[in-house]
Amino acid sequence: MPEIKVTPLGAGQDVGRSCILVSIGGKNIMLDCGMHMGYNDDRRFPDFSYITQNGRLTDFLDCVIISHFHLDHCGALPYMSEMVGYDGPIYMTHPTKAICPILLEDFRKITVDKKGETNFFTSQMIKDCMKKVIPLNLHQTVQVDDELEIKAYYAGHVLGAAMVHIKVGSESVVYTGDYNMTPDRHLGAAWIDKCRPDILISESTYATTIRDSKRCRERDFLKKVHESIERGGKVLIPVFALGRAQELCILLETFWERMNLKAPIYFSTGLTEKANHYYKLFITWTNQKIRKTFVQRNMFEFKHIKAFDRSYADNPGPMVVFATPGMLHAGQSLQIFKKWAGNEKNMVIMPGYCVQGTIGHKILNGQRKLEMEGRATLDVKLQVEYMSFSAHADAKGIMQLIRMAEPRNMLLVHGEAVKMEFLKGKIEQEFSIDCYMPANGETTTVTTNPSVPVDISLNLLKREMALGGPLPDPKKPRTMHGTLIMKENSLKLVSSEQALKELGLNEHQLRFTCHVQLQDPHSDADTLHRIYTHLKSVLKGYTIQHLPDGTVIVESIVIKVSSSTEDSNTKVLLLSWSYQTLIYNGLLPGG
Amino acid sequence: MAAHLKKRVYEEFSKVVQIPHEETPAKKLRLSKPSKSAALHIDLCKATNSTDALQYLLQFARKPVEAESVEGVVRILLEHYYKETDNSVRLKIASLLGLLSKTQGFSPDCIVDDAINTLSNEKSHQVLAQLLDTLLVIGTQLPESPALRLRLVEVAYKHLSDTYFGVRNKCLQLLGCLGMVDAPVGKENEGPGTSLGGLRDVQSIISDYFGDQDPRVRTAALKAMLQLHERGMKIHQIIYDQACRLLTDDYEQVRSAAVQMVWVLSQLYPESIVPIPSSNEEIRLVDDAFGKISHMVSDGSWMVRVQAAKTLGSMLQVSPHFLEQTLDKKLMSDLRRKRTAHERAKELFASGEFSSGRKWADDAPKEKLDTNTVNLIASGACGAFVHGLEDEMFEVRIAAVEALCHLARSSPSFAEKCLDFLVDMFNDEIEEVRLQSIHVLREISTHITLREDQLDTVLAVLEDSSRDIREALHELLCYTNVSTKECIQLALLELLKNLNKYPTDRNSVWKCLKFLGSRHPTLVLPLVPELLSTHPYFDTPEPDMDDPAYIAVLVLVFNAAKSCPTMPALFSDHTFRHYAYLRDSLSHLVPPLRLPGRKQVYGLDSVDSGPGSGSVESAQLFLQQSLNRVSTIQNLEASGAQDLLDLTIRDLQRLGELQTELAGAADFCATYLRCQLLLMKALQEKLWNMAVPLCLKQNVTATAAAQQILEETYKLEFLYSGLESRQVATIHHVRLQAKALQLVLTSVHTSHCERFLQDVESFQRLFLTELPHLQDSFVDKLLELMPRLSSCKPVELVKILQTTLRQSGLLQLRLPEQIHRATATIIEPTGESDNPLRFTSGLVVALDIDATLEHVQDPQNTVKVQVLYPDGQSHVIHPKPGDFRKPGPHRHRLITQVYLSHTAWTEPSQIEVRLLLAYSSSSTSLTSPSKLGWSESLESLPAAEAAVEGTIPFSKAVKVFIMPKPARR
């Protein structure tokens, strides 16, 4: 039986470093090529030597598909393509292709320029890598080669995030990347058609969470900001540059617009401006509201949000500032935080999760005195708020996607093992399909039951259709007569005459005969006549003929009578019928 | 070159030879102008190939056919049909047959046989489908013939097994539209041999096609079933399971139709019990259906989601237990139970700690959940609305909000529960959704009392920059119940803030506070000292009476005081004074109060407050009496009659002012009587008996009177709504009199006379039914003399008119039931501003106009804005249809911008802005144009009264100071 093999090189029972190998119908595909944020050594990148010890990756991989621009999904791409060596096609959506190099460059700068690492990919390598990228459109079927085709579906999550449907023959796999089933202020919800893949590879970051409605969170957030501004306070929102930041910007921008607020909103500059540019361009990838109104006004043309300058932090009066990084561990957000921490009118809103050890984590846990470098302490008087804005599907969302796609098997990646276990149980229980959760380097094999296409001649099909009932009922399989011819690589179903002709064979007919002995004193002809009348009385509704040449024909069965050579009273009845599928029950009289 | 030319000449020449040959039949046709059928026949005969034939048919289809010749045309078409080999032509013919059988006055039963015959010989599937469609048209045209129906249904059965989906579709449609409602259709006459066999009814046959391989056929089957239901057939309950299965179909249109089907069945058999698969339990069918449709709210296709969300709203019989599940979304985090923000807010409120800052991890997960109890894909109605309200498409969200509204109105407990969700929707990104949810909350607000934290969220929207939202919210607050005095304070505070930010909301805010006060007198009472900032010992400074915020507070307090007699004791002196002032200036906002110890001063007020329902009747009576009195006018002397009319008009006008309910009727009567008075005066000029051209002076006044009467009649006709044709006839009658007067006065010209006679004729035509009521009137007499009039000379005509006018008496006015005068009030601009609107000359400046219109029918087409410049220039601006909103019945609101421009002025000056009601008399002519069949017949009508178009100013003019500055070079 044909098999599909899935091997995670990263993201198997783990978050980060997404990299999954899929072998389907003799094709090898790499899904995502990410890096791990938590490591600075070799574990940072997936272990590409797993694929090939020596020899180029190009020979082993048919294509690489990147789902979206987050570094844990594309961070290792230049390393793989330029340093390990891969020249095959790389597929990603247009927005991903546009934004991905910005993030990679930023990542490179931090690692090489700030941390001083050597043996890292260069700017040129990023450029070269991007040259190998083939952009994808939504719902566009791209033929990678004669047999392998891929198609992208909208995934929400971040701008340009896509789910991919990979198909070889009748076998198919869907990889979701990261996705979001609830729409937000700038992106829509993930959607896929009922494509019934053999395996659905889904992320499961929030496998054990069901989230509250988005509206409550938004309302809370806006209310907090609004109140603080009205008090004359300053609001600091530490964010990571892309994704959530844009959502919050839109949220605040529209709120400012609606409520006619005048306080300035600033966005600390950096890569954001470049990225915002792309957000403006890729309107088709955003949600309904932005898509419908962009002709009047592009929502990403912020009216109230201006670029931040360091000196603005000391300006009097209320203001809102978005600053990077998101965990308050360094950079501009920390500087501003230090300035504003002393005033209880001010507020800091943490829109995401904070890693242990960062200032963000400390203040969220209620610490009011912070130790800074150089023995200085900082009194935290400002209000600290936490708002979770996350764009991953929660447990319900994952189930909803499964219901949409109706896969035959399920495979979970990009999540913690314990949580996956729970979801796995639920999936198996609700949908009664198999669910796998391989660890990194562990291969899952799924046997498939592909349908084999067979050509059939139109005449035969029509003839057979006409034979049956009034209408072909699709839910019931129908039997038909024909001959299957396997020639070279093709299968053909033809009528038997045609098959004989094609193969140059003679037709053989199979006839069954049997002798029945009867004790009957009458002459042969009389006996036959008696049999004829008897049959006529017994078998109503059948055509029974008495032919002049001394035979009785019941439908297609021939009956002949001859006297036995030994005893003229013993008559031998010869019954003969050809091979037929239809059997007439009770045709033979009791003798 | 020459050779080339020569060749071309020959070419052209050879063509010339051919053309006359072809043209001959065409020419003949034009000369003889035969009937349509003959023309078509010739056309079709001429057609050499199928494309030509198709062209002819297409041209033919554009023109209408009279009922008499339809049959002939059909015969010819059928004849060609049999001859035709091309599928597309046959298809077109088939569709034409259907079109023709729709012709009014033609009974299609004569072509049924032919149509059915053609079916049996047809090979092309497309044509077959089209023929069936034609049969469907014929069948629906003849609902009274069961035999025909039976035949058509038989035909449908026969073709149901066709391999082409279109044919099956049409057959199902036929069955749905024509299948017998009363009795199951027997197939006995065809013998038991057929595969359908036995006694099968339409439903089971249609339901067989629920499993068809083509999604379009499945949809058609469901639609046919729904059609049967609409026609009154009771759908069997067996269908329910089949329909439920189709809810998971791969195709959205099937799912969408299945949702409808399931809904229909849930309404038919709400109480029957269905088993839950995979368990032994059983539930009511309506609950089961509700659960299933709830599931569809998270469907992949948004069309289905909209359908499902809408449908949920109409399932009112569902058990409360199920209903409440739709709002349920069990939260968890890392497998621990979490409380929703709503629950937390409620708890916070209950513990008395309101609006504390959010603490980190206050949403920390609580108890650990048993993994087995967590139901991820909820099998019931779980969270349907939670999903629907969060949907990506605003269409779905709106549908969900509406559904919530319907359900909440029928279930108070559900209303309570869905409150939080609706309040959340106030924050939607699309204004339409926000607005809709505010409206919904208003509709269900009788069921609910807002908690303080909820009110807080609601009030936050008051700062919205959209006027519609704010006004909707004010409206909502008018109907809201709140629980504590803090809520009142909060609401007042926010409303004042709103007033401060958007001063234009003044009226709306005051109105809102009026209702807030009268609804919660006991909650306002403890707040009064604070609100009025009175102090037990010290005199506080008197607040500024013109401050809108202070007025707002007073409106709240006074309205509360109306039903709380102890409150006035808390007022200080100036409050009483302010009361007196406000009661007079803003009487619609400040109710009459019984103030202790001041009765003698304000006694009049309390008497004034008297007019209840009883006085309306007495006023009505008074109105009727005055009208009756007027009818005796004939018996009076001329001067006495005039006095009486004068008096009555005055009375009526005063009545209109006093009794707002009757203002329309009183005004109407007064205007009518004024017309009569004018007419009377004009006719009673002393010198009237002289030769007309001699007395120029009288002539002038009488002409003016005639002109004025004409104008007044237009006002009467178009400014008042609720008129019956009787009144319209009376008005037209007066107008006719005025025209006669004009004719007598002006000149004697044949064309004038002709026009007048036409007017009389059209009057007769229009008010044929009313003529008996007009006995002894001017027109009655005129019509008697009509034969003479139409032949006589203009001079004679004038003479006759003169005498008839003088002899004819006053036509008694009968009062219609409900009559309202269209009014308009310009709220904005107020005309009070002393600051001129400055702009550069030659450029435009936008002036915001905000006006309320009452009792205006079809304001989109009739209401115009007129701008009058000091130099006499005037512009009429048509507001966009979108600028009109409809906040209530008979009420419209016009919020628009008009663009002003002018050349430079040396100093600011005032322009006038007013609203006009445009009318055109042709639009109200009582014969509806729809009655006249084909367009040709319209032309044959004599150009009746030439449409008189004009405008009536119906609002007070507002003056706006503007100053166009010369452009700077």
PDB file of C-alpha atoms in Angstrom, chain A residues 154 182-192 194 196 207-220 222-224 226-227 230 250-251 255 257-261 286-292 299 353 361 363-366 383-388 394-396 399-400 403-404 406 418-419 422-423 426 429-431 465 470-475, chain B residues 160-163 168 195 209 211-213 218 248-250 255 295-296 298-301 305 328-336 339-342 344 356-361 363 371-378 382-383 386-387 389-395 397 420 423-430 434 453 456-457 460-461 463-466 497 501-502:
ATOM      1  CA  TYR A 154      -5.995  31.787   3.952  1.00  0.00           C
ATOM      2  CA  THR A 182     -11.396  34.005  14.914  1.00  0.00           C
ATOM      3  CA  PRO A 183     -11.036  37.168  12.871  1.00  0.00           C
ATOM      4  CA  ASP A 184      -9.321  40.162  14.366  1.00  0.00           C
ATOM      5  CA  ARG A 185      -9.117  43.832  13.593  1.00  0.00           C
ATOM      6  CA  HIS A 186      -6.964  43.446  10.550  1.00  0.00           C
ATOM      7  CA  LEU A 187      -7.148  39.821   9.426  1.00  0.00           C
ATOM      8  CA  GLY A 188      -9.905  37.426   8.650  1.00  0.00           C
ATOM      9  CA  ALA A 189     -10.415  33.890   9.878  1.00  0.00           C
ATOM     10  CA  ALA A 190      -8.731  30.849   8.405  1.00  0.00           C
ATOM     11  CA  TRP A 191     -10.766  28.988   5.859  1.00  0.00           C
ATOM     12  CA  ILE A 192     -10.349  25.774   3.948  1.00  0.00           C
ATOM     13  CA  LYS A 194     -13.784  20.284   2.333  1.00  0.00           C
ATOM     14  CA  ARG A 196     -10.589  15.660   2.745  1.00  0.00           C
ATOM     15  CA  ALA A 207      -4.505  22.751  22.446  1.00  0.00           C
ATOM     16  CA  THR A 208      -5.894  23.006  25.940  1.00  0.00           C
ATOM     17  CA  THR A 209      -7.320  26.497  25.883  1.00  0.00           C
ATOM     18  CA  ILE A 210     -10.684  27.869  24.948  1.00  0.00           C
ATOM     19  CA  ARG A 211     -10.516  31.583  24.800  1.00  0.00           C
ATOM     20  CA  ASP A 212     -12.963  34.203  25.792  1.00  0.00           C
ATOM     21  CA  SER A 213     -14.544  36.321  23.122  1.00  0.00           C
ATOM     22  CA  LYS A 214     -12.247  38.744  21.470  1.00  0.00           C
ATOM     23  CA  ARG A 215     -14.623  41.614  22.002  1.00  0.00           C
ATOM     24  CA  CYS A 216     -14.327  41.586  25.772  1.00  0.00           C
ATOM     25  CA  ARG A 217     -10.599  41.782  25.533  1.00  0.00           C
ATOM     26  CA  GLU A 218     -10.711  44.573  22.994  1.00  0.00           C
ATOM     27  CA  ARG A 219     -13.216  46.530  24.980  1.00  0.00           C
ATOM     28  CA  ASP A 220     -11.185  46.168  28.135  1.00  0.00           C
ATOM     29  CA  LEU A 222      -9.693  50.316  24.883  1.00  0.00           C
ATOM     30  CA  LYS A 223     -11.338  51.257  28.117  1.00  0.00           C
ATOM     31  CA  LYS A 224      -8.053  51.047  29.978  1.00  0.00           C
ATOM     32  CA  HIS A 226      -9.115  55.670  27.288  1.00  0.00           C
ATOM     33  CA  GLU A 227      -9.358  56.100  31.029  1.00  0.00           C
ATOM     34  CA  GLU A 230      -8.503  61.044  30.177  1.00  0.00           C
ATOM     35  CA  ILE A 250      -5.811  49.583  13.972  1.00  0.00           C
ATOM     36  CA  LEU A 251      -7.771  49.064  17.138  1.00  0.00           C
ATOM     37  CA  PHE A 255     -11.135  54.051  18.461  1.00  0.00           C
ATOM     38  CA  GLU A 257     -11.443  58.129  15.145  1.00  0.00           C
ATOM     39  CA  ARG A 258     -14.709  57.030  16.659  1.00  0.00           C
ATOM     40  CA  MET A 259     -14.279  58.801  19.912  1.00  0.00           C
ATOM     41  CA  ASN A 260     -12.746  61.905  18.437  1.00  0.00           C
ATOM     42  CA  LEU A 261      -9.726  61.725  20.682  1.00  0.00           C
ATOM     43  CA  THR A 286      -6.831  41.625   5.297  1.00  0.00           C
ATOM     44  CA  ASN A 287     -10.288  41.346   6.737  1.00  0.00           C
ATOM     45  CA  GLN A 288     -13.630  42.337   5.283  1.00  0.00           C
ATOM     46  CA  LYS A 289     -13.779  45.777   6.805  1.00  0.00           C
ATOM     47  CA  ILE A 290     -10.353  46.896   5.606  1.00  0.00           C
ATOM     48  CA  ARG A 291     -10.891  45.351   2.204  1.00  0.00           C
ATOM     49  CA  LYS A 292     -14.166  47.133   1.735  1.00  0.00           C
ATOM     50  CA  MET A 299      -6.788  51.625   7.294  1.00  0.00           C
ATOM     51  CA  TYR A 353       3.363  36.608  27.061  1.00  0.00           C
ATOM     52  CA  HIS A 361       7.452  39.173  33.688  1.00  0.00           C
ATOM     53  CA  ILE A 363       6.054  43.606  36.858  1.00  0.00           C
ATOM     54  CA  LEU A 364       3.245  41.379  35.720  1.00  0.00           C
ATOM     55  CA  ASN A 365       3.802  39.345  38.832  1.00  0.00           C
ATOM     56  CA  GLY A 366       3.270  42.417  40.915  1.00  0.00           C
ATOM     57  CA  GLN A 383      -0.418  50.742  36.520  1.00  0.00           C
ATOM     58  CA  VAL A 384       0.429  47.442  34.986  1.00  0.00           C
ATOM     59  CA  GLU A 385      -2.116  45.767  32.781  1.00  0.00           C
ATOM     60  CA  TYR A 386      -2.095  42.515  30.924  1.00  0.00           C
ATOM     61  CA  MET A 387      -4.032  41.860  27.781  1.00  0.00           C
ATOM     62  CA  SER A 388      -3.729  38.704  25.858  1.00  0.00           C
ATOM     63  CA  ASP A 394      -7.695  27.604  20.340  1.00  0.00           C
ATOM     64  CA  ALA A 395      -8.904  24.074  20.948  1.00  0.00           C
ATOM     65  CA  LYS A 396     -12.315  24.878  19.570  1.00  0.00           C
ATOM     66  CA  MET A 399     -11.723  21.258  16.025  1.00  0.00           C
ATOM     67  CA  GLN A 400     -13.570  23.626  13.749  1.00  0.00           C
ATOM     68  CA  ARG A 403     -14.653  19.750  10.723  1.00  0.00           C
ATOM     69  CA  MET A 404     -14.106  21.980   7.732  1.00  0.00           C
ATOM     70  CA  GLU A 406     -12.604  16.415   7.098  1.00  0.00           C
ATOM     71  CA  VAL A 418       1.060  17.219  27.361  1.00  0.00           C
ATOM     72  CA  LYS A 419      -1.408  19.539  25.758  1.00  0.00           C
ATOM     73  CA  PHE A 422      -5.413  15.991  25.524  1.00  0.00           C
ATOM     74  CA  LEU A 423      -6.377  17.260  22.113  1.00  0.00           C
ATOM     75  CA  LYS A 426     -10.542  14.613  21.970  1.00  0.00           C
ATOM     76  CA  GLN A 429     -13.176  10.622  20.319  1.00  0.00           C
ATOM     77  CA  GLU A 430     -15.098  13.234  18.377  1.00  0.00           C
ATOM     78  CA  PHE A 431     -14.164  12.410  14.824  1.00  0.00           C
ATOM     79  CA  MET A 465     -26.286   3.056 -17.559  1.00  0.00           C
ATOM     80  CA  PRO A 470     -34.139   4.806 -14.028  1.00  0.00           C
ATOM     81  CA  LEU A 471     -31.341   6.816 -12.566  1.00  0.00           C
ATOM     82  CA  PRO A 472     -27.833   6.261 -11.378  1.00  0.00           C
ATOM     83  CA  ASP A 473     -27.867   6.519  -7.636  1.00  0.00           C
ATOM     84  CA  PRO A 474     -24.500   7.865  -6.543  1.00  0.00           C
ATOM     85  CA  LYS A 475     -24.696   6.529  -3.053  1.00  0.00           C
TER      86      LYS A 475
ATOM     87  CA  LEU B 160     -37.323  12.909 -13.451  1.00  0.00           C
ATOM     88  CA  SER B 161     -34.927  10.183 -14.491  1.00  0.00           C
ATOM     89  CA  ASP B 162     -33.281  12.288 -17.143  1.00  0.00           C
ATOM     90  CA  THR B 163     -29.522  12.320 -17.057  1.00  0.00           C
ATOM     91  CA  ARG B 168     -34.369  17.031 -13.226  1.00  0.00           C
ATOM     92  CA  SER B 195     -40.347   1.552 -11.264  1.00  0.00           C
ATOM     93  CA  TYR B 209     -33.759  13.369  -5.012  1.00  0.00           C
ATOM     94  CA  GLY B 211     -29.550  12.109  -2.555  1.00  0.00           C
ATOM     95  CA  ASP B 212     -29.028  13.028  -6.173  1.00  0.00           C
ATOM     96  CA  GLN B 213     -25.483  13.134  -7.432  1.00  0.00           C
ATOM     97  CA  ARG B 218     -30.383  18.317  -4.442  1.00  0.00           C
ATOM     98  CA  THR B 248     -23.360  18.319   6.074  1.00  0.00           C
ATOM     99  CA  ASP B 249     -23.458  18.435   2.296  1.00  0.00           C
ATOM    100  CA  ASP B 250     -20.382  19.540   0.435  1.00  0.00           C
ATOM    101  CA  ARG B 255     -26.696  23.310   3.089  1.00  0.00           C
ATOM    102  CA  HIS B 295     -23.947  24.145  14.463  1.00  0.00           C
ATOM    103  CA  MET B 296     -24.275  25.733  11.052  1.00  0.00           C
ATOM    104  CA  SER B 298     -19.767  27.934  12.324  1.00  0.00           C
ATOM    105  CA  ASP B 299     -20.131  26.661   8.780  1.00  0.00           C
ATOM    106  CA  GLY B 300     -17.420  27.246   6.212  1.00  0.00           C
ATOM    107  CA  SER B 301     -19.561  29.335   3.916  1.00  0.00           C
ATOM    108  CA  ARG B 305     -23.861  31.159   8.349  1.00  0.00           C
ATOM    109  CA  ASP B 328     -22.254  29.480  26.595  1.00  0.00           C
ATOM    110  CA  LYS B 329     -18.619  29.075  25.904  1.00  0.00           C
ATOM    111  CA  LYS B 330     -16.792  27.258  28.565  1.00  0.00           C
ATOM    112  CA  LEU B 331     -13.379  28.748  28.836  1.00  0.00           C
ATOM    113  CA  MET B 332     -10.319  26.898  29.821  1.00  0.00           C
ATOM    114  CA  SER B 333      -6.648  27.493  29.925  1.00  0.00           C
ATOM    115  CA  ASP B 334      -4.254  24.610  30.186  1.00  0.00           C
ATOM    116  CA  LEU B 335      -7.170  22.403  31.032  1.00  0.00           C
ATOM    117  CA  ARG B 336      -8.252  24.549  33.904  1.00  0.00           C
ATOM    118  CA  ARG B 339     -14.172  32.394  34.046  1.00  0.00           C
ATOM    119  CA  THR B 340     -15.214  34.617  31.189  1.00  0.00           C
ATOM    120  CA  ALA B 341     -14.681  38.316  31.366  1.00  0.00           C
ATOM    121  CA  HIS B 342     -18.411  38.685  31.713  1.00  0.00           C
ATOM    122  CA  ARG B 344     -15.601  38.259  36.256  1.00  0.00           C
ATOM    123  CA  SER B 356     -10.687  48.303  40.005  1.00  0.00           C
ATOM    124  CA  GLY B 357      -7.669  47.996  37.823  1.00  0.00           C
ATOM    125  CA  ARG B 358      -7.087  44.683  36.238  1.00  0.00           C
ATOM    126  CA  LYS B 359      -4.607  42.630  38.146  1.00  0.00           C
ATOM    127  CA  TRP B 360      -2.176  40.330  36.488  1.00  0.00           C
ATOM    128  CA  ALA B 361      -3.531  36.866  36.536  1.00  0.00           C
ATOM    129  CA  ASP B 363      -8.104  35.699  35.011  1.00  0.00           C
ATOM    130  CA  THR B 371     -10.651  16.035  30.523  1.00  0.00           C
ATOM    131  CA  ASN B 372     -13.644  13.876  29.834  1.00  0.00           C
ATOM    132  CA  THR B 373     -16.179  16.547  30.535  1.00  0.00           C
ATOM    133  CA  VAL B 374     -14.667  19.097  28.209  1.00  0.00           C
ATOM    134  CA  ASN B 375     -16.721  19.100  25.110  1.00  0.00           C
ATOM    135  CA  LEU B 376     -14.758  20.761  22.409  1.00  0.00           C
ATOM    136  CA  ILE B 377     -17.027  20.411  19.474  1.00  0.00           C
ATOM    137  CA  ALA B 378     -20.147  21.006  21.357  1.00  0.00           C
ATOM    138  CA  CYS B 382     -23.168  25.553  22.467  1.00  0.00           C
ATOM    139  CA  GLY B 383     -21.823  28.966  21.797  1.00  0.00           C
ATOM    140  CA  VAL B 386     -20.689  33.561  20.604  1.00  0.00           C
ATOM    141  CA  HIS B 387     -19.398  32.402  17.241  1.00  0.00           C
ATOM    142  CA  LEU B 389     -21.177  37.600  16.970  1.00  0.00           C
ATOM    143  CA  GLU B 390     -17.471  37.152  16.403  1.00  0.00           C
ATOM    144  CA  ASP B 391     -17.810  36.226  12.778  1.00  0.00           C
ATOM    145  CA  GLU B 392     -15.577  37.713  10.165  1.00  0.00           C
ATOM    146  CA  MET B 393     -18.402  38.871   7.928  1.00  0.00           C
ATOM    147  CA  PHE B 394     -20.528  41.664   9.235  1.00  0.00           C
ATOM    148  CA  GLU B 395     -23.567  40.195   7.492  1.00  0.00           C
ATOM    149  CA  ARG B 397     -22.858  39.443  12.836  1.00  0.00           C
ATOM    150  CA  ASP B 420     -23.318  41.322  27.933  1.00  0.00           C
ATOM    151  CA  VAL B 423     -23.027  45.450  24.912  1.00  0.00           C
ATOM    152  CA  ASP B 424     -19.834  43.964  23.531  1.00  0.00           C
ATOM    153  CA  MET B 425     -21.144  44.526  20.040  1.00  0.00           C
ATOM    154  CA  PHE B 426     -21.180  48.255  20.703  1.00  0.00           C
ATOM    155  CA  ASN B 427     -17.508  48.000  20.004  1.00  0.00           C
ATOM    156  CA  ASP B 428     -17.786  46.390  16.601  1.00  0.00           C
ATOM    157  CA  GLU B 429     -15.634  47.726  13.828  1.00  0.00           C
ATOM    158  CA  ILE B 430     -18.542  48.290  11.471  1.00  0.00           C
ATOM    159  CA  ARG B 434     -22.913  48.868  16.326  1.00  0.00           C
ATOM    160  CA  ASP B 453     -20.654  48.101  34.961  1.00  0.00           C
ATOM    161  CA  ASP B 456     -20.595  52.092  32.063  1.00  0.00           C
ATOM    162  CA  THR B 457     -19.780  50.215  28.878  1.00  0.00           C
ATOM    163  CA  ALA B 460     -18.697  54.844  26.800  1.00  0.00           C
ATOM    164  CA  VAL B 461     -20.232  54.843  23.344  1.00  0.00           C
ATOM    165  CA  GLU B 463     -18.413  59.716  22.844  1.00  0.00           C
ATOM    166  CA  ASP B 464     -18.692  58.129  19.454  1.00  0.00           C
ATOM    167  CA  SER B 465     -18.176  60.602  16.698  1.00  0.00           C
ATOM    168  CA  SER B 466     -21.019  59.209  14.646  1.00  0.00           C
ATOM    169  CA  LYS B 497     -19.813  65.145  28.766  1.00  0.00           C
ATOM    170  CA  LYS B 501     -18.225  67.529  23.271  1.00  0.00           C
ATOM    171  CA  TYR B 502     -21.021  67.613  20.736  1.00  0.00           C
TER     172      TYR B 502
END
